[in-house]
Structures are given as structure tokens and as C-alpha cells.
mmCIF file of C-alpha atoms in Angstrom:
data_model
loop_
_atom_site.group_PDB
_atom_site.id
_atom_site.type_symbol
_atom_site.label_atom_id
_atom_site.label_comp_id
_atom_site.label_asym_id
_atom_site.label_seq_id
_atom_site.Cartn_x
_atom_site.Cartn_y
_atom_site.Cartn_z
ATOM 1 C CA MET A 267 116.857 95.543 94.040
ATOM 2 C CA ALA A 268 113.422 95.812 95.718
ATOM 3 C CA VAL A 269 114.253 99.311 96.964
ATOM 4 C CA SER A 270 115.161 100.295 93.409
ATOM 5 C CA LEU A 271 111.864 98.867 92.133
ATOM 6 C CA LEU A 272 109.807 101.028 94.488
ATOM 7 C CA SER A 273 111.793 104.146 93.587
ATOM 8 C CA HIS A 274 110.111 104.108 90.183
ATOM 9 C CA GLU A 275 107.585 106.867 89.500
ATOM 10 C CA VAL A 276 103.827 106.330 89.759
ATOM 11 C CA SER A 277 103.485 107.457 86.162
ATOM 12 C CA ASP A 278 105.100 104.125 85.200
ATOM 13 C CA LEU A 279 102.043 102.365 86.626
ATOM 14 C CA CYS A 280 99.629 104.586 84.700
ATOM 15 C CA LEU A 281 100.669 103.597 81.183
ATOM 16 C CA GLY A 282 97.614 102.577 79.166
ATOM 17 C CA LYS A 283 95.145 103.558 81.880
ATOM 18 C CA PRO A 284 91.902 105.208 80.727
ATOM 19 C CA SER A 285 91.198 108.800 81.669
ATOM 20 C CA LEU A 286 88.728 109.492 84.444
ATOM 21 C CA ARG A 287 85.124 110.246 83.592
ATOM 22 C CA SER A 288 83.728 112.789 85.965
ATOM 23 C CA LEU A 289 80.772 114.536 87.536
ATOM 24 C CA SER A 290 80.553 117.994 89.034
ATOM 25 C CA VAL A 291 80.161 118.180 92.795
ATOM 26 C CA SER A 292 77.023 120.228 92.104
ATOM 27 C CA ALA A 293 75.294 117.300 90.319
ATOM 28 C CA THR A 294 72.412 115.369 91.877
ATOM 29 C CA ILE A 295 72.288 111.699 92.801
ATOM 30 C CA GLY A 296 69.907 111.222 89.874
ATOM 31 C CA ASP A 297 72.545 112.721 87.586
ATOM 32 C CA ALA A 298 75.115 110.294 88.996
ATOM 33 C CA LEU A 299 72.790 107.329 88.492
ATOM 34 C CA THR A 300 72.133 108.287 84.875
ATOM 35 C CA ALA A 301 75.832 108.857 84.194
ATOM 36 C CA LEU A 302 76.813 105.490 85.702
ATOM 37 C CA LYS A 303 74.293 103.663 83.525
ATOM 38 C CA ARG A 304 75.202 105.491 80.322
ATOM 39 C CA SER A 305 78.958 105.311 80.768
ATOM 40 C CA GLY A 306 79.109 101.653 81.771
ATOM 41 C CA GLU A 307 81.852 102.610 84.233
ATOM 42 C CA ASN A 308 82.186 101.047 87.680
ATOM 43 C CA SER A 309 82.639 104.479 89.199
ATOM 44 C CA LEU A 310 82.849 108.163 88.381
ATOM 45 C CA SER A 311 85.150 110.789 89.834
ATOM 46 C CA VAL A 312 83.605 113.860 91.458
ATOM 47 C CA TRP A 313 85.285 117.203 90.825
ATOM 48 C CA ASN A 314 85.009 120.645 92.372
ATOM 49 C CA CYS A 315 86.005 123.442 90.024
ATOM 50 C CA VAL A 316 86.494 127.055 91.125
ATOM 51 C CA CYS A 317 87.202 130.109 89.040
ATOM 52 C CA SER A 318 89.851 132.645 90.041
ATOM 53 C CA ARG A 319 90.021 135.889 88.090
ATOM 54 C CA ARG A 320 93.104 137.867 87.150
ATOM 55 C CA ARG A 321 93.725 140.907 89.310
ATOM 56 C CA SER A 322 94.066 144.328 87.743
ATOM 57 C CA ASP A 323 97.100 146.555 88.220
ATOM 58 C CA ASN A 324 95.528 148.251 91.244
ATOM 59 C CA GLY A 325 95.057 144.871 92.944
ATOM 60 C CA ASN A 326 91.282 144.617 92.504
ATOM 61 C CA VAL A 327 89.598 141.714 90.814
ATOM 62 C CA ASP A 328 88.154 142.809 87.496
ATOM 63 C CA SER A 329 84.894 140.843 87.382
ATOM 64 C CA ILE A 330 84.118 142.025 83.853
ATOM 65 C CA LEU A 331 87.415 141.966 81.991
ATOM 66 C CA GLY A 332 89.465 139.746 84.256
ATOM 67 C CA GLU A 333 90.418 136.379 82.815
ATOM 68 C CA CYS A 334 88.917 133.422 84.651
ATOM 69 C CA LYS A 335 91.362 130.638 85.384
ATOM 70 C CA GLU A 336 89.599 127.456 86.429
ATOM 71 C CA PHE A 337 91.168 125.146 88.967
ATOM 72 C CA CYS A 338 89.641 121.697 89.458
ATOM 73 C CA GLU A 339 90.198 119.148 92.205
ATOM 74 C CA CYS A 340 88.906 115.595 92.474
ATOM 75 C CA VAL A 341 87.087 115.403 95.805
ATOM 76 C CA GLY A 342 85.485 111.977 95.680
ATOM 77 C CA LYS A 343 84.413 108.858 93.874
ATOM 78 C CA ILE A 344 80.836 107.672 93.270
ATOM 79 C CA CYS A 345 79.690 104.160 92.389
ATOM 80 C CA MET A 346 76.406 102.249 92.230
ATOM 81 C CA VAL A 347 76.927 100.934 95.768
ATOM 82 C CA ASP A 348 76.792 104.521 97.061
ATOM 83 C CA VAL A 349 73.469 105.068 95.292
ATOM 84 C CA VAL A 350 72.009 101.741 96.458
ATOM 85 C CA CYS A 351 72.960 102.353 100.095
ATOM 86 C CA PHE A 352 71.437 105.827 99.974
ATOM 87 C CA LEU A 353 68.181 104.687 98.377
ATOM 88 C CA GLY A 354 67.975 101.715 100.766
ATOM 89 C CA LYS A 355 67.383 103.965 103.775
ATOM 90 C CA GLU A 356 63.794 103.884 105.047
ATOM 91 C CA GLU A 357 63.146 107.589 104.495
ATOM 92 C CA ASN A 358 64.440 107.413 100.913
ATOM 93 C CA LEU A 359 62.444 104.279 100.048
ATOM 94 C CA LYS A 360 59.307 106.235 100.911
ATOM 95 C CA ASN A 361 60.194 108.927 98.385
ATOM 96 C CA PRO A 362 62.948 107.764 95.990
ATOM 97 C CA ILE A 363 62.198 110.556 93.489
ATOM 98 C CA SER A 364 62.983 113.183 96.104
ATOM 99 C CA ALA A 365 66.044 111.223 97.210
ATOM 100 C CA LEU A 366 67.426 111.214 93.671
ATOM 101 C CA GLN A 367 67.215 115.014 93.658
ATOM 102 C CA SER A 368 69.603 115.215 96.616
ATOM 103 C CA PRO A 369 73.050 116.681 95.917
ATOM 104 C CA ILE A 370 75.791 114.224 95.108
ATOM 105 C CA SER A 371 77.838 115.672 97.958
ATOM 106 C CA VAL A 372 75.799 113.600 100.466
ATOM 107 C CA LEU A 373 77.369 110.453 98.975
ATOM 108 C CA ILE A 374 80.939 111.601 99.488
ATOM 109 C CA SER A 375 81.990 109.957 102.717
ATOM 110 C CA ASN A 376 82.898 112.070 105.728
ATOM 111 C CA ASP A 377 83.715 108.953 107.744
ATOM 112 C CA SER A 378 87.220 108.665 106.376
ATOM 113 C CA PRO A 379 88.615 111.931 104.966
ATOM 114 C CA GLY A 380 91.378 111.731 102.409
ATOM 115 C CA LEU A 381 90.048 108.666 100.561
ATOM 116 C CA VAL A 382 90.978 110.435 97.317
ATOM 117 C CA ARG A 383 94.391 112.076 97.031
ATOM 118 C CA HIS A 384 96.151 113.895 94.197
ATOM 119 C CA LEU A 385 99.757 112.896 93.472
ATOM 120 C CA ARG A 386 102.225 114.244 90.965
ATOM 121 C CA PRO A 387 103.303 111.870 88.178
ATOM 122 C CA HIS A 388 106.925 111.815 89.363
ATOM 123 C CA THR A 389 105.952 110.655 92.878
ATOM 124 C CA ARG A 390 107.864 107.496 93.822
ATOM 125 C CA VAL A 391 106.000 104.219 94.223
ATOM 126 C CA TRP A 392 107.174 103.879 97.826
ATOM 127 C CA GLU A 393 105.705 107.319 98.558
ATOM 128 C CA ALA A 394 102.384 106.251 97.007
ATOM 129 C CA ILE A 395 102.369 103.179 99.256
ATOM 130 C CA ALA A 396 102.820 105.440 102.291
ATOM 131 C CA VAL A 397 99.876 107.594 101.182
ATOM 132 C CA ILE A 398 97.647 104.522 100.782
ATOM 133 C CA LEU A 399 98.649 103.188 104.194
ATOM 134 C CA ASP A 400 97.772 106.637 105.554
ATOM 135 C CA GLY A 401 94.164 106.029 104.495
ATOM 136 C CA ALA A 402 93.911 106.973 100.820
ATOM 137 C CA GLN A 403 91.814 104.639 98.686
ATOM 138 C CA ASN A 404 92.309 106.154 95.248
ATOM 139 C CA LEU A 405 95.215 108.216 93.967
ATOM 140 C CA VAL A 406 94.554 110.731 91.205
ATOM 141 C CA ILE A 407 97.497 110.916 88.807
ATOM 142 C CA PRO A 408 97.844 113.275 85.801
ATOM 143 C CA LEU A 409 98.320 111.352 82.587
ATOM 144 C CA LYS A 410 101.233 112.203 80.372
ATOM 145 C CA SER A 411 100.364 114.632 77.593
ATOM 146 C CA ARG A 412 98.597 113.028 74.655
ATOM 147 C CA ASN A 413 99.277 114.055 71.077
ATOM 148 C CA SER A 414 97.498 117.141 69.755
ATOM 149 C CA THR A 415 95.041 115.121 67.656
ATOM 150 C CA ARG A 416 93.978 113.109 70.694
ATOM 151 C CA ARG A 417 93.545 116.247 72.829
ATOM 152 C CA LYS A 418 91.533 117.919 70.095
ATOM 153 C CA LEU A 419 89.187 114.935 69.928
ATOM 154 C CA VAL A 420 88.794 114.984 73.694
ATOM 155 C CA HIS A 421 87.774 118.634 73.694
ATOM 156 C CA ASN A 422 85.438 118.369 70.726
ATOM 157 C CA ASN A 423 83.610 115.239 71.825
ATOM 158 C CA SER A 424 80.808 116.152 74.240
ATOM 159 C CA ILE A 425 80.833 112.669 75.771
ATOM 160 C CA ASN A 426 84.536 112.783 76.622
ATOM 161 C CA SER A 427 84.803 116.487 77.498
ATOM 162 C CA SER A 428 84.306 115.654 81.196
ATOM 163 C CA THR A 429 87.619 113.772 81.226
ATOM 164 C CA VAL A 430 89.652 117.001 80.991
ATOM 165 C CA HIS A 431 90.419 119.120 84.067
ATOM 166 C CA ASN A 432 93.075 121.791 84.489
ATOM 167 C CA ASN A 433 93.723 121.211 80.767
ATOM 168 C CA ARG A 434 94.860 117.656 81.549
ATOM 169 C CA GLU A 435 93.493 114.149 81.803
ATOM 170 C CA TYR A 436 93.800 112.051 84.947
ATOM 171 C CA CYS A 437 93.558 108.398 85.960
ATOM 172 C CA TRP A 438 92.986 106.373 89.123
ATOM 173 C CA LEU A 439 95.888 104.546 90.722
ATOM 174 C CA THR A 440 94.582 101.972 93.198
ATOM 175 C CA VAL A 441 96.035 99.580 95.730
ATOM 176 C CA GLU A 442 95.265 96.767 93.268
ATOM 177 C CA ASP A 443 97.530 98.421 90.681
ATOM 178 C CA ILE A 444 100.397 98.566 93.176
ATOM 179 C CA ILE A 445 99.920 94.975 94.352
ATOM 180 C CA ARG A 446 99.912 93.796 90.722
ATOM 181 C CA TYR A 447 103.096 95.812 90.151
ATOM 182 C CA LEU A 448 104.749 94.167 93.160
ATOM 183 C CA LEU A 449 103.645 90.697 92.086
ATOM 184 C CA ASN A 450 105.449 91.135 88.758
ATOM 185 C CA SER A 451 108.719 91.326 90.718
ATOM 186 C CA ILE A 452 107.772 89.197 93.710
ATOM 187 C CA GLY A 453 111.060 87.293 93.580
ATOM 188 C CA LEU A 454 112.828 90.391 94.874
ATOM 189 C CA PHE A 455 110.915 90.064 98.148
ATOM 190 C CA SER A 456 112.020 86.538 98.986
ATOM 191 C CA PRO A 457 111.702 84.940 101.495
ATOM 192 C CA ILE A 458 108.599 86.777 102.788
ATOM 193 C CA SER A 459 106.665 86.065 99.596
ATOM 194 C CA VAL A 460 106.535 82.326 100.314
ATOM 195 C CA GLN A 461 105.906 82.584 104.038
ATOM 196 C CA PRO A 462 102.413 81.701 105.368
ATOM 197 C CA ILE A 463 100.132 84.637 106.114
ATOM 198 C CA ASN A 464 99.759 83.694 109.779
ATOM 199 C CA ALA A 465 103.538 83.848 110.250
ATOM 200 C CA LEU A 466 103.508 87.346 108.726
ATOM 201 C CA ASN A 467 100.686 88.487 111.062
ATOM 202 C CA LEU A 468 98.591 89.300 108.013
ATOM 203 C CA ILE A 469 95.292 87.899 109.297
ATOM 204 C CA ASP A 470 93.056 90.743 110.486
ATOM 205 C CA THR A 471 90.543 89.524 113.081
ATOM 206 C CA GLU A 472 89.312 92.945 114.249
ATOM 207 C CA ASN A 473 87.952 94.445 111.023
ATOM 208 C CA VAL A 474 85.827 91.498 109.918
ATOM 209 C CA LEU A 475 82.377 92.580 108.703
ATOM 210 C CA SER A 476 79.829 89.779 108.958
ATOM 211 C CA ILE A 477 76.121 89.107 109.328
ATOM 212 C CA HIS A 478 74.114 85.944 109.975
ATOM 213 C CA TYR A 479 72.271 84.268 107.121
ATOM 214 C CA HIS A 480 68.792 84.826 108.570
ATOM 215 C CA ASP A 481 69.333 88.407 109.742
ATOM 216 C CA PRO A 482 67.367 91.118 107.912
ATOM 217 C CA ALA A 483 69.335 92.504 105.001
ATOM 218 C CA SER A 484 68.425 96.049 106.070
ATOM 219 C CA SER A 485 70.888 95.694 108.958
ATOM 220 C CA ILE A 486 73.665 95.219 106.427
ATOM 221 C CA LEU A 487 73.499 98.778 105.008
ATOM 222 C CA PRO A 488 76.049 100.326 107.409
ATOM 223 C CA LEU A 489 78.296 97.298 106.908
ATOM 224 C CA ILE A 490 78.154 97.655 103.116
ATOM 225 C CA HIS A 491 79.038 101.331 103.464
ATOM 226 C CA LYS A 492 81.995 100.482 105.700
ATOM 227 C CA SER A 493 83.154 97.663 103.423
ATOM 228 C CA LEU A 494 83.175 100.105 100.499
ATOM 229 C CA ILE A 495 85.478 102.420 102.453
ATOM 230 C CA ASN A 496 87.684 99.532 103.604
ATOM 231 C CA GLN A 497 87.603 97.900 100.140
ATOM 232 C CA THR A 498 86.472 94.602 101.619
ATOM 233 C CA SER A 499 83.103 92.815 101.783
ATOM 234 C CA VAL A 500 80.448 91.544 104.199
ATOM 235 C CA ALA A 501 80.599 87.849 105.072
ATOM 236 C CA ILE A 502 77.391 85.823 105.459
ATOM 237 C CA ILE A 503 77.833 83.239 108.231
ATOM 238 C CA ASP A 504 75.726 80.505 109.826
ATOM 239 C CA GLU A 505 75.078 79.845 113.524
ATOM 240 C CA ASP A 506 78.426 78.036 113.834
ATOM 241 C CA GLY A 507 80.401 80.931 112.391
ATOM 242 C CA LYS A 508 81.046 79.175 109.081
ATOM 243 C CA ILE A 509 81.147 81.399 106.036
ATOM 244 C CA LEU A 510 78.371 80.734 103.515
ATOM 245 C CA GLY A 511 79.020 83.550 101.064
ATOM 246 C CA GLU A 512 79.314 87.310 100.968
ATOM 247 C CA ILE A 513 77.606 90.524 99.984
ATOM 248 C CA SER A 514 80.235 91.974 97.713
ATOM 249 C CA THR A 515 80.481 95.598 96.659
ATOM 250 C CA PHE A 516 82.039 94.260 93.442
ATOM 251 C CA VAL A 517 78.777 92.470 92.570
ATOM 252 C CA LEU A 518 76.527 95.251 93.894
ATOM 253 C CA ASN A 519 78.292 97.726 91.609
ATOM 254 C CA TYR A 520 76.820 95.912 88.602
ATOM 255 C CA CYS A 521 73.278 95.867 89.968
ATOM 256 C CA ASP A 522 70.414 98.242 89.367
ATOM 257 C CA GLU A 523 69.155 100.781 91.910
ATOM 258 C CA SER A 524 66.086 98.620 92.515
ATOM 259 C CA VAL A 525 68.309 96.353 94.639
ATOM 260 C CA ALA A 526 67.736 98.938 97.383
ATOM 261 C CA ALA A 527 64.203 97.562 97.724
ATOM 262 C CA ALA A 528 65.563 94.022 98.088
ATOM 263 C CA ILE A 529 67.907 95.125 100.858
ATOM 264 C CA ALA A 530 64.970 96.667 102.693
ATOM 265 C CA THR A 531 62.758 93.566 102.525
ATOM 266 C CA LEU A 532 64.830 90.361 102.313
ATOM 267 C CA SER A 533 67.036 88.403 104.673
ATOM 268 C CA ALA A 534 70.804 88.512 104.209
ATOM 269 C CA GLY A 535 70.755 84.991 102.753
ATOM 270 C CA ASP A 536 68.011 85.823 100.261
ATOM 271 C CA LEU A 537 69.863 88.984 99.280
ATOM 272 C CA MET A 538 72.846 86.828 98.289
ATOM 273 C CA ALA A 539 70.621 84.953 95.839
ATOM 274 C CA PHE A 540 69.010 88.182 94.634
ATOM 275 C CA ILE A 541 72.292 89.788 93.572
ATOM 276 C CA ASP A 542 73.894 86.614 92.236
ATOM 277 C CA CYS A 543 75.521 86.940 88.837
ATOM 278 C CA GLY A 544 72.616 85.574 86.796
ATOM 279 C CA GLY A 545 70.072 87.846 88.441
ATOM 280 C CA PRO A 546 67.265 87.274 90.972
ATOM 281 C CA PRO A 547 64.874 84.322 90.708
ATOM 282 C CA GLU A 548 61.241 85.186 90.084
ATOM 283 C CA ASP A 549 60.044 84.071 93.514
ATOM 284 C CA LEU A 550 62.357 86.552 95.241
ATOM 285 C CA ILE A 551 61.228 89.364 92.957
ATOM 286 C CA GLN A 552 57.619 88.644 93.914
ATOM 287 C CA LEU A 553 58.525 88.409 97.605
ATOM 288 C CA VAL A 554 60.145 91.843 97.503
ATOM 289 C CA LYS A 555 57.062 93.331 95.823
ATOM 290 C CA GLU A 556 54.703 91.766 98.341
ATOM 291 C CA ARG A 557 56.669 93.070 101.295
ATOM 292 C CA LEU A 558 56.850 96.546 99.779
ATOM 293 C CA GLU A 559 53.076 96.494 99.490
ATOM 294 C CA GLU A 560 52.714 95.334 103.107
ATOM 295 C CA ARG A 561 54.842 98.252 104.268
ATOM 296 C CA ASN A 562 52.981 100.674 101.999
ATOM 297 C CA LEU A 563 56.176 101.629 100.169
ATOM 298 C CA LYS A 564 54.380 102.368 96.908
ATOM 299 C CA ALA A 565 57.108 104.564 95.448
ATOM 300 C CA ALA A 566 59.727 101.848 95.964
ATOM 301 C CA LEU A 567 57.339 99.330 94.416
ATOM 302 C CA GLU A 568 57.034 101.532 91.333
ATOM 303 C CA LEU A 569 60.833 101.538 91.135
ATOM 304 C CA MET A 570 60.735 97.733 91.092
ATOM 305 C CA GLU A 571 57.982 97.660 88.463
ATOM 306 C CA GLU A 572 60.027 99.830 86.100
ATOM 307 C CA ASP A 573 62.630 97.080 85.867
ATOM 308 C CA SER A 574 60.239 94.148 86.154
ATOM 309 C CA SER A 575 60.630 92.939 82.582
ATOM 310 C CA GLY A 576 64.411 93.196 82.789
ATOM 311 C CA MET A 577 64.483 91.233 86.008
ATOM 312 C CA SER A 578 62.340 88.497 84.482
ATOM 313 C CA SER A 579 64.931 88.071 81.758
ATOM 314 C CA SER A 580 67.620 88.126 84.409
ATOM 315 C CA SER A 581 65.762 85.438 86.326
ATOM 316 C CA SER A 582 65.895 83.127 83.319
ATOM 317 C CA ALA A 583 69.639 83.627 83.146
ATOM 318 C CA TYR A 584 69.922 82.780 86.830
ATOM 319 C CA ASN A 585 67.937 79.563 86.493
ATOM 320 C CA SER A 586 69.836 78.406 83.419
ATOM 321 C CA SER A 587 73.232 78.870 85.063
ATOM 322 C CA SER A 588 72.461 78.000 88.678
ATOM 323 C CA ASP A 589 74.496 74.795 88.622
ATOM 324 C CA GLU A 590 77.659 76.225 87.126
ATOM 325 C CA GLU A 591 80.034 79.046 87.801
ATOM 326 C CA CYS A 592 79.121 82.224 85.956
ATOM 327 C CA SER A 593 81.625 83.496 83.472
ATOM 328 C CA PRO A 594 82.054 86.922 81.882
ATOM 329 C CA GLY A 595 79.317 87.419 79.335
ATOM 330 C CA SER A 596 76.848 85.071 81.010
ATOM 331 C CA GLY A 597 74.457 87.868 81.958
ATOM 332 C CA LYS A 598 71.759 88.653 79.418
ATOM 333 C CA ILE A 599 71.081 92.342 80.056
ATOM 334 C CA GLY A 600 72.873 95.503 81.100
ATOM 335 C CA ARG A 601 72.371 97.876 83.995
ATOM 336 C CA SER A 602 69.093 99.208 82.628
ATOM 337 C CA GLY A 603 67.598 95.791 83.323
ATOM 338 C CA GLY A 604 69.325 95.240 86.628
ATOM 339 C CA TYR A 605 72.470 93.254 85.954
ATOM 340 C CA SER A 606 75.514 93.738 83.800
ATOM 341 C CA SER A 607 76.960 91.167 81.428
ATOM 342 C CA ARG A 608 80.374 91.921 82.899
ATOM 343 C CA VAL A 609 79.654 90.305 86.258
ATOM 344 C CA GLY A 610 82.056 87.382 86.369
ATOM 345 C CA ARG A 611 81.424 85.561 89.640
ATOM 346 C CA ARG A 612 78.778 84.599 92.141
ATOM 347 C CA SER A 613 78.379 85.575 95.787
ATOM 348 C CA GLU A 614 80.647 82.741 96.939
ATOM 349 C CA ALA A 615 83.348 84.057 99.212
ATOM 350 C CA ILE A 616 86.983 83.884 98.079
ATOM 351 C CA VAL A 617 88.804 82.063 100.881
ATOM 352 C CA CYS A 618 92.270 80.911 101.894
ATOM 353 C CA TYR A 619 93.793 79.207 104.963
ATOM 354 C CA PRO A 620 96.098 80.510 107.696
ATOM 355 C CA TRP A 621 98.959 78.495 106.213
ATOM 356 C CA SER A 622 98.487 79.869 102.673
ATOM 357 C CA SER A 623 101.544 81.737 101.391
ATOM 358 C CA LEU A 624 101.576 85.469 100.785
ATOM 359 C CA VAL A 625 102.197 85.105 97.055
ATOM 360 C CA ALA A 626 99.382 82.545 96.714
ATOM 361 C CA VAL A 627 96.897 84.898 98.395
ATOM 362 C CA MET A 628 98.062 87.798 96.219
ATOM 363 C CA ILE A 629 97.455 85.775 93.062
ATOM 364 C CA GLN A 630 94.105 84.556 94.356
ATOM 365 C CA ALA A 631 92.847 88.075 95.081
ATOM 366 C CA LEU A 632 94.102 89.575 91.826
ATOM 367 C CA SER A 633 92.597 86.783 89.741
ATOM 368 C CA HIS A 634 89.175 87.450 91.273
ATOM 369 C CA ARG A 635 89.569 91.259 91.101
ATOM 370 C CA VAL A 636 89.109 91.744 94.843
ATOM 371 C CA SER A 637 91.348 93.498 97.356
ATOM 372 C CA TYR A 638 90.854 90.968 100.146
ATOM 373 C CA VAL A 639 90.600 87.231 100.824
ATOM 374 C CA TRP A 640 88.661 85.642 103.693
ATOM 375 C CA VAL A 641 90.659 83.346 105.971
ATOM 376 C CA VAL A 642 88.920 80.173 107.159
ATOM 377 C CA GLU A 643 89.866 77.246 109.359
ATOM 378 C CA GLU A 644 89.707 73.653 108.114
ATOM 379 C CA ASP A 645 86.074 73.347 109.241
ATOM 380 C CA GLY A 646 85.055 76.426 107.221
ATOM 381 C CA SER A 647 84.680 78.758 110.199
ATOM 382 C CA LEU A 648 85.652 82.355 109.562
ATOM 383 C CA ALA A 649 89.033 83.193 111.107
ATOM 384 C CA GLY A 650 89.697 86.657 109.668
ATOM 385 C CA ILE A 651 90.526 88.542 106.509
ATOM 386 C CA VAL A 652 93.668 89.430 104.544
ATOM 387 C CA THR A 653 93.668 92.749 102.699
ATOM 388 C CA PHE A 654 95.883 94.437 100.143
ATOM 389 C CA ALA A 655 96.527 97.201 102.697
ATOM 390 C CA GLY A 656 97.876 94.599 105.102
ATOM 391 C CA MET A 657 100.104 93.200 102.377
ATOM 392 C CA LEU A 658 101.500 96.662 101.630
ATOM 393 C CA LYS A 659 102.465 97.046 105.288
ATOM 394 C CA VAL A 660 104.457 93.810 105.078
ATOM 395 C CA PHE A 661 106.252 94.993 101.935
ATOM 396 C CA GLN A 662 106.913 98.384 103.516
ATOM 397 C CA GLU A 663 108.451 96.750 106.598
ATOM 398 C CA SER A 664 110.531 94.493 104.356
ATOM 399 C CA LEU A 665 111.885 97.538 102.522
ATOM 400 C CA LYS A 666 112.829 99.213 105.795
ATOM 401 C CA ALA A 667 114.760 96.082 106.780
ATOM 402 C CA MET A 668 116.601 96.097 103.433
ATOM 403 C CA SER A 669 117.593 99.764 103.551
#
């Protein structure tokens, strides 16, 4: 039964998914920042389009009369975290205007090639799992043909025209989509679904990204970049190794680019408070500005001043909700003021225990829209992390045993 489930096509998992909004690989980082703010999307796909011309009868390319056939390929994915990490570098804080004129290609990671992969719609789910376990983070799947009226609207609307490539629309298929798909039929994977994660060797102790509470937040930049690739997070721990919270790429994705200045000037613990779902408190905003002045980072200070009024409003939201869990809609302003109303949780880490069951951890992660859960001991000390990729390996091994 489980083998039959995973023989379904990936197109089955794409029903109802929105089409990808995109940027050209020739765009600048400033273009990407503007597009992210205007679209309200968490991320944008990056496409490289090349034109091949029809050859004449004698075999030569007719550059004047030859018909140009455009072929486009998705080569990457850009989000606000990419922009923040780039602007947070010392050299870019000194001249953020120049940094924003850099080509978007510098944000496409070379650390882990193949993060984005194209798959055909009839690819089997088990094949998609193998591609993800091979290192892919996002799968690009062609959407089934829409009706002619829909396609006409897509082509005629200048806002949506960037969703069409190779005369088709595409969507992301992520590891979260596959885990959710598996959870819907979790009974087929009994008894592993109810076994504790430590018995399944699911606790990863080697790829744990962490930083101490009082460490400078600037030292977290390479960890944030790595956590974005690994689809995890950076744990904030105390001197005893107990987890106090996290710097989540999920939360950072809803922040404004001015957070780069906070990363450069605050401690890791203060950064947690700065990016919390209600927005930064006024005293931290002032502290960031003072430290920018001390380091003579005038351009970065101007970036902060541009959003000063928005952050003040955000600060009020933070103070009014500091004693209760934030819920969707609790934020007061959108990205132009620093924080989105869609942020639904604080910087508290999502944790489980070594004896938690696989299905319980799956539900916990999906309900919080994260692809990992921290594992802690009874005393709160950090023991490791469980990821969706690790879960997929368990399901893959289970399928091999069944077949």
C-alpha cells in the first residue's frame, strides 16, 4: 500500500498550488528587494532565459529572419534572508546603495549546487524523494495547462506575466509538501510512525547550528546562510548548553532589510528580541543607531532612519503583546515598515524529546511551518535536531524493506 502511494505522480501534489513569481538572473539585488516587498511573497524564483534562432536551409543561423525560440530554466530562489545576509557584511554596510546594485547572481548559492531541480509532472513521488535526499531543496514542476481564459489573463496582466516561462506556469514542490502528503497516509507506515525518534536514529547531532546568547550577532551570518541551505535554524544557547530560542529564517523572511544593521551591532540574544513577531522595542532600535554612529556606518544608519517611523509602530505592537503568544494578524505593519502581519510565532524554539514519536514530531513541525524540530533533554539542554530530510530517509528505508 505504501509503495503504491509513493508511485503517484508529483503533479498530484501540485493541485491548487500558485504559480511561481520570478526574476531574471540579470536583475540586481535592489530589484529583488523591491519585488519581494511588492509581491508579498516569501521568495521569488530566478530564471535564466536564452534565445535560440532557427537555422536556415544552408545550416547558418539567420540573425535577421530566423525565429527566436526562448528557453527558460529556473536556476535559483531568492528570499529576504539572502538580502539581509548580503547587506549584513561589513563592506556592504559601509555602502548599501552600491551593494543593492550588485547582480542577483551573487545571492545564488554555490555552496550546494542543485538546490533547485526541474522535474516533469509525471515523475513519481518516490523519485522526487530521491532527488531531495540527493540535495535538492526545491523542485520546479510544470503546472497542468490552465483554461484559455486563464492563460490569456496571465499574458495580458503585466504583474503576472513573469509567472509564464516556456509558455507554461510552474510551481515549487518542497520537502514540506511531501511530508504533509505522507502524513495524510501515515497509517500505511506502521509501526515506524509511532516509534520514538531516538530508536529510528533520527536525531542529528552533527549538523546543529548554535550560538551563545551573549555572542555578537555578526558571527551568526554564516550560520544563517547555512541554515537557509539546510532548511533549519540557528539555536541560541546559554553557558550550560540549554536552548533559549532561535534565529529563524522563517521569521527573518518577514523582516525588513534594515535588520542587517541589527545583526552587525547587537548580541545574538538582543537580535532574538529585535526580530520577534511584534517588532523591535524602542531601546534596541536606539542601541543599533548609536552603535552604527560609533562605527561611522552612516549609510547603514540612513537605512535605519528610513524605516524609523515604521519600527516605532512595530515597537508598540511588541510591547502590547509581549506577554502572550503572537498570532497571525498581530503585526501592525507590512514589510515596508519592517515586519509583516503574517508572522505567526515568536523566536521560541520548537522542541521535542528523544522519546517523542515520529508522527508526533511530524505534526509538530508541520503545524509550526518549519522543516525541523530541536531535540532537548529533560533539563532543556540541546541534544540535536530532527529534520524533514532525515524523516524522508526513514520512509525511504521503510519502502525498501517493503518491496
